[in-house]
């Protein structure tokens, strides 16, 4: 089992400027929201690939069973508020 904090740390290690929110009801299924300037100019698939690369080991080991990802640039995040 991987804690929300561990997922957040793994993402921030790969995407240092990221603002990360992780929600998990059971420690196996996660909902992750990531805001980063590194997403600027990248398509949604490329943005998600950056996030999945950060937690690849946990996914491959089965520690994370499923993860829903939402990614935003800082500008796009502000527009949601």
Tab-separated table of N, CA and C in Angstrom:
chain	number	residue	atom	x	y	z
A	1	UNK	N	0.835	-1.180	0.000
A	1	UNK	CA	0.000	0.000	0.000
A	1	UNK	C	0.882	1.245	0.000
A	2	UNK	N	0.483	2.226	-0.766
A	2	UNK	CA	1.222	3.474	-0.886
A	2	UNK	C	0.339	4.589	-0.322
A	3	UNK	N	0.914	5.425	0.526
A	3	UNK	CA	0.139	6.518	1.113
A	3	UNK	C	-0.020	7.664	0.112
A	4	UNK	N	-0.996	8.503	0.371
A	4	UNK	CA	-1.204	9.698	-0.450
A	4	UNK	C	0.044	10.563	-0.462
A	5	UNK	N	0.707	10.650	0.694
A	5	UNK	CA	1.920	11.464	0.800
A	5	UNK	C	3.045	10.903	-0.065
A	6	UNK	N	3.162	9.585	-0.127
A	6	UNK	CA	4.197	8.960	-0.958
A	6	UNK	C	3.940	9.225	-2.435
A	7	UNK	N	2.682	9.166	-2.850
A	7	UNK	CA	2.339	9.464	-4.240
A	7	UNK	C	2.678	10.918	-4.544
A	8	UNK	N	2.301	11.807	-3.640
A	8	UNK	CA	2.595	13.229	-3.829
A	8	UNK	C	4.099	13.470	-3.934
A	9	UNK	N	4.882	12.859	-3.061
A	9	UNK	CA	6.339	13.025	-3.078
A	9	UNK	C	6.947	12.498	-4.372
A	10	UNK	N	6.459	11.367	-4.852
A	10	UNK	CA	6.985	10.785	-6.094
A	10	UNK	C	6.713	11.708	-7.278
A	11	UNK	N	5.525	12.289	-7.314
A	11	UNK	CA	5.192	13.203	-8.411
A	11	UNK	C	6.035	14.467	-8.320
A	12	UNK	N	6.187	15.007	-7.117
A	12	UNK	CA	6.988	16.229	-6.947
A	12	UNK	C	8.464	15.990	-7.230
A	13	UNK	N	8.938	14.780	-7.034
A	13	UNK	CA	10.328	14.465	-7.364
A	13	UNK	C	10.553	14.541	-8.870
A	14	UNK	N	9.556	14.148	-9.647
A	14	UNK	CA	9.639	14.162	-11.114
A	14	UNK	C	9.254	15.529	-11.683
A	15	UNK	N	8.305	16.199	-11.012
A	15	UNK	CA	7.789	17.487	-11.476
A	15	UNK	C	7.907	18.461	-10.292
A	16	UNK	N	9.082	19.038	-10.089
A	16	UNK	CA	9.370	19.802	-8.866
A	16	UNK	C	8.426	20.974	-8.578
A	17	UNK	N	7.911	21.637	-9.606
A	17	UNK	CA	7.052	22.799	-9.343
A	17	UNK	C	5.580	22.419	-9.188
A	18	UNK	N	5.294	21.139	-9.157
A	18	UNK	CA	3.906	20.679	-9.131
A	18	UNK	C	3.201	20.988	-7.825
A	19	UNK	N	1.944	21.367	-7.971
A	19	UNK	CA	1.012	21.402	-6.854
A	19	UNK	C	0.194	20.129	-7.005
A	20	UNK	N	0.173	19.302	-5.983
A	20	UNK	CA	-0.412	17.965	-6.107
A	20	UNK	C	-1.466	17.752	-5.027
A	21	UNK	N	-2.596	17.214	-5.447
A	21	UNK	CA	-3.626	16.786	-4.508
A	21	UNK	C	-3.884	15.312	-4.785
A	22	UNK	N	-3.826	14.488	-3.740
A	22	UNK	CA	-4.039	13.043	-3.886
A	22	UNK	C	-5.164	12.619	-2.947
A	23	UNK	N	-6.143	11.931	-3.494
A	23	UNK	CA	-7.246	11.390	-2.701
A	23	UNK	C	-7.285	9.887	-2.938
A	24	UNK	N	-7.364	9.113	-1.858
A	24	UNK	CA	-7.513	7.670	-1.977
A	24	UNK	C	-8.468	7.172	-0.904
A	25	UNK	N	-9.542	6.505	-1.309
A	25	UNK	CA	-10.472	5.979	-0.320
A	25	UNK	C	-9.996	4.677	0.319
A	26	UNK	N	-9.095	3.966	-0.376
A	26	UNK	CA	-8.736	2.620	0.091
A	26	UNK	C	-7.252	2.284	0.008
A	27	UNK	N	-6.412	3.217	-0.416
A	27	UNK	CA	-4.985	2.952	-0.512
A	27	UNK	C	-4.566	2.185	-1.747
A	28	UNK	N	-5.503	1.904	-2.644
A	28	UNK	CA	-5.177	1.231	-3.906
A	28	UNK	C	-5.661	2.014	-5.116
A	29	UNK	N	-6.730	2.759	-4.947
A	29	UNK	CA	-7.311	3.572	-6.007
A	29	UNK	C	-7.085	5.039	-5.644
A	30	UNK	N	-6.576	5.801	-6.608
A	30	UNK	CA	-6.187	7.175	-6.332
A	30	UNK	C	-6.809	8.130	-7.337
A	31	UNK	N	-7.119	9.321	-6.858
A	31	UNK	CA	-7.500	10.439	-7.714
A	31	UNK	C	-6.442	11.510	-7.492
A	32	UNK	N	-5.776	11.885	-8.560
A	32	UNK	CA	-4.649	12.815	-8.454
A	32	UNK	C	-4.913	14.029	-9.333
A	33	UNK	N	-4.726	15.207	-8.747
A	33	UNK	CA	-4.792	16.459	-9.496
A	33	UNK	C	-3.416	17.102	-9.409
A	34	UNK	N	-2.864	17.443	-10.585
A	34	UNK	CA	-1.511	18.008	-10.639
A	34	UNK	C	-1.552	19.302	-11.456
A	35	UNK	N	-1.008	20.361	-10.877
A	35	UNK	CA	-0.891	21.652	-11.555
A	35	UNK	C	0.597	21.955	-11.703
A	36	UNK	N	1.028	22.205	-12.943
A	36	UNK	CA	2.450	22.465	-13.169
A	36	UNK	C	2.666	23.281	-14.436
A	37	UNK	N	3.644	24.161	-14.380
A	37	UNK	CA	4.024	24.922	-15.570
A	37	UNK	C	4.694	24.014	-16.611
A	38	UNK	N	5.165	22.848	-16.189
A	38	UNK	CA	5.783	21.912	-17.141
A	38	UNK	C	4.770	21.363	-18.147
A	39	UNK	N	3.482	21.548	-17.879
A	39	UNK	CA	2.451	21.080	-18.798
A	39	UNK	C	2.186	22.064	-19.934
A	40	UNK	N	2.755	23.270	-19.830
A	40	UNK	CA	2.556	24.290	-20.863
A	40	UNK	C	3.002	23.752	-22.221
A	41	UNK	N	2.141	23.910	-23.214
A	41	UNK	CA	2.477	23.513	-24.579
A	41	UNK	C	2.411	22.022	-24.835
A	42	UNK	N	2.010	21.244	-23.849
A	42	UNK	CA	1.910	19.790	-24.018
A	42	UNK	C	0.442	19.391	-24.099
A	43	UNK	N	0.180	18.358	-24.868
A	43	UNK	CA	-1.162	17.822	-24.950
A	43	UNK	C	-1.514	17.055	-23.685
A	44	UNK	N	-2.773	16.725	-23.538
A	44	UNK	CA	-3.237	16.029	-22.345
A	44	UNK	C	-2.531	14.687	-22.145
A	45	UNK	N	-2.332	13.945	-23.223
A	45	UNK	CA	-1.655	12.649	-23.110
A	45	UNK	C	-0.225	12.837	-22.608
A	46	UNK	N	0.476	13.822	-23.134
A	46	UNK	CA	1.850	14.082	-22.690
A	46	UNK	C	1.883	14.507	-21.227
A	47	UNK	N	0.912	15.302	-20.805
A	47	UNK	CA	0.836	15.718	-19.409
A	47	UNK	C	0.652	14.495	-18.507
A	48	UNK	N	-0.265	13.624	-18.882
A	48	UNK	CA	-0.528	12.433	-18.075
A	48	UNK	C	0.677	11.493	-18.065
A	49	UNK	N	1.389	11.419	-19.178
A	49	UNK	CA	2.582	10.573	-19.237
A	49	UNK	C	3.628	11.036	-18.222
A	50	UNK	N	3.779	12.347	-18.065
A	50	UNK	CA	4.728	12.870	-17.071
A	50	UNK	C	4.350	12.406	-15.662
A	51	UNK	N	3.073	12.453	-15.362
A	51	UNK	CA	2.604	12.042	-14.036
A	51	UNK	C	2.782	10.536	-13.860
A	52	UNK	N	2.373	9.754	-14.852
A	52	UNK	CA	2.483	8.295	-14.731
A	52	UNK	C	3.936	7.838	-14.631
A	53	UNK	N	4.850	8.541	-15.316
A	53	UNK	CA	6.273	8.200	-15.200
A	53	UNK	C	6.753	8.350	-13.760
A	54	UNK	N	6.209	9.339	-13.078
A	54	UNK	CA	6.633	9.611	-11.702
A	54	UNK	C	6.255	8.481	-10.754
A	55	UNK	N	5.164	7.785	-11.030
A	55	UNK	CA	4.716	6.720	-10.129
A	55	UNK	C	4.741	5.353	-10.827
A	56	UNK	N	5.552	5.254	-11.858
A	56	UNK	CA	5.639	4.027	-12.654
A	56	UNK	C	5.978	2.804	-11.803
A	57	UNK	N	6.921	2.928	-10.908
A	57	UNK	CA	7.345	1.786	-10.096
A	57	UNK	C	6.200	1.263	-9.239
A	58	UNK	N	5.452	2.199	-8.640
A	58	UNK	CA	4.318	1.804	-7.799
A	58	UNK	C	3.219	1.136	-8.614
A	59	UNK	N	3.025	1.606	-9.846
A	59	UNK	CA	2.017	1.004	-10.729
A	59	UNK	C	2.454	-0.408	-11.135
A	60	UNK	N	3.717	-0.557	-11.525
A	60	UNK	CA	4.214	-1.859	-11.975
A	60	UNK	C	4.223	-2.900	-10.858
A	61	UNK	N	4.479	-2.443	-9.645
A	61	UNK	CA	4.526	-3.377	-8.514
A	61	UNK	C	3.136	-3.780	-8.038
A	62	UNK	N	2.117	-3.056	-8.488
A	62	UNK	CA	0.758	-3.347	-8.053
A	62	UNK	C	0.365	-2.613	-6.784
A	63	UNK	N	1.266	-1.810	-6.227
A	63	UNK	CA	0.947	-1.051	-5.016
A	63	UNK	C	-0.164	-0.039	-5.286
A	64	UNK	N	-0.178	0.489	-6.516
A	64	UNK	CA	-1.270	1.349	-6.961
A	64	UNK	C	-2.039	0.562	-8.005
A	65	UNK	N	-3.289	0.287	-7.701
A	65	UNK	CA	-4.114	-0.519	-8.603
A	65	UNK	C	-4.684	0.337	-9.734
A	66	UNK	N	-5.144	1.537	-9.397
A	66	UNK	CA	-5.743	2.421	-10.397
A	66	UNK	C	-5.552	3.868	-9.978
A	67	UNK	N	-5.413	4.739	-10.994
A	67	UNK	CA	-5.224	6.146	-10.694
A	67	UNK	C	-5.900	6.993	-11.762
A	68	UNK	N	-6.787	7.870	-11.317
A	68	UNK	CA	-7.412	8.852	-12.200
A	68	UNK	C	-6.591	10.129	-12.092
A	69	UNK	N	-6.211	10.684	-13.231
A	69	UNK	CA	-5.327	11.847	-13.248
A	69	UNK	C	-6.026	13.030	-13.910
A	70	UNK	N	-5.913	14.181	-13.256
A	70	UNK	CA	-6.332	15.445	-13.853
A	70	UNK	C	-5.120	16.353	-13.818
A	71	UNK	N	-4.784	16.937	-14.972
A	71	UNK	CA	-3.616	17.810	-15.048
A	71	UNK	C	-4.040	19.181	-15.560
A	72	UNK	N	-3.364	20.191	-15.044
A	72	UNK	CA	-3.660	21.569	-15.419
A	72	UNK	C	-2.379	22.374	-15.482
A	73	UNK	N	-2.336	23.330	-16.401
A	73	UNK	CA	-1.318	24.372	-16.330
A	73	UNK	C	-1.806	25.351	-15.258
A	74	UNK	N	-0.927	26.198	-14.738
A	74	UNK	CA	-1.384	27.176	-13.746
A	74	UNK	C	-2.527	28.059	-14.263
A	75	UNK	N	-2.450	28.457	-15.530
A	75	UNK	CA	-3.519	29.285	-16.108
A	75	UNK	C	-4.834	28.517	-16.178
A	76	UNK	N	-4.783	27.273	-16.629
A	76	UNK	CA	-5.996	26.463	-16.720
A	76	UNK	C	-6.581	26.206	-15.331
A	77	UNK	N	-5.715	26.029	-14.338
A	77	UNK	CA	-6.181	25.802	-12.961
A	77	UNK	C	-6.911	27.037	-12.440
A	78	UNK	N	-6.357	28.216	-12.702
A	78	UNK	CA	-7.012	29.452	-12.267
A	78	UNK	C	-8.376	29.603	-12.904
A	79	UNK	N	-8.504	29.168	-14.139
A	79	UNK	CA	-9.787	29.282	-14.854
A	79	UNK	C	-10.859	28.381	-14.244
A	80	UNK	N	-10.456	27.327	-13.504
A	80	UNK	CA	-11.438	26.439	-12.888
A	80	UNK	C	-11.962	27.001	-11.584
A	81	UNK	N	-11.284	27.987	-11.031
A	81	UNK	CA	-11.690	28.544	-9.725
A	81	UNK	C	-12.808	29.527	-9.865
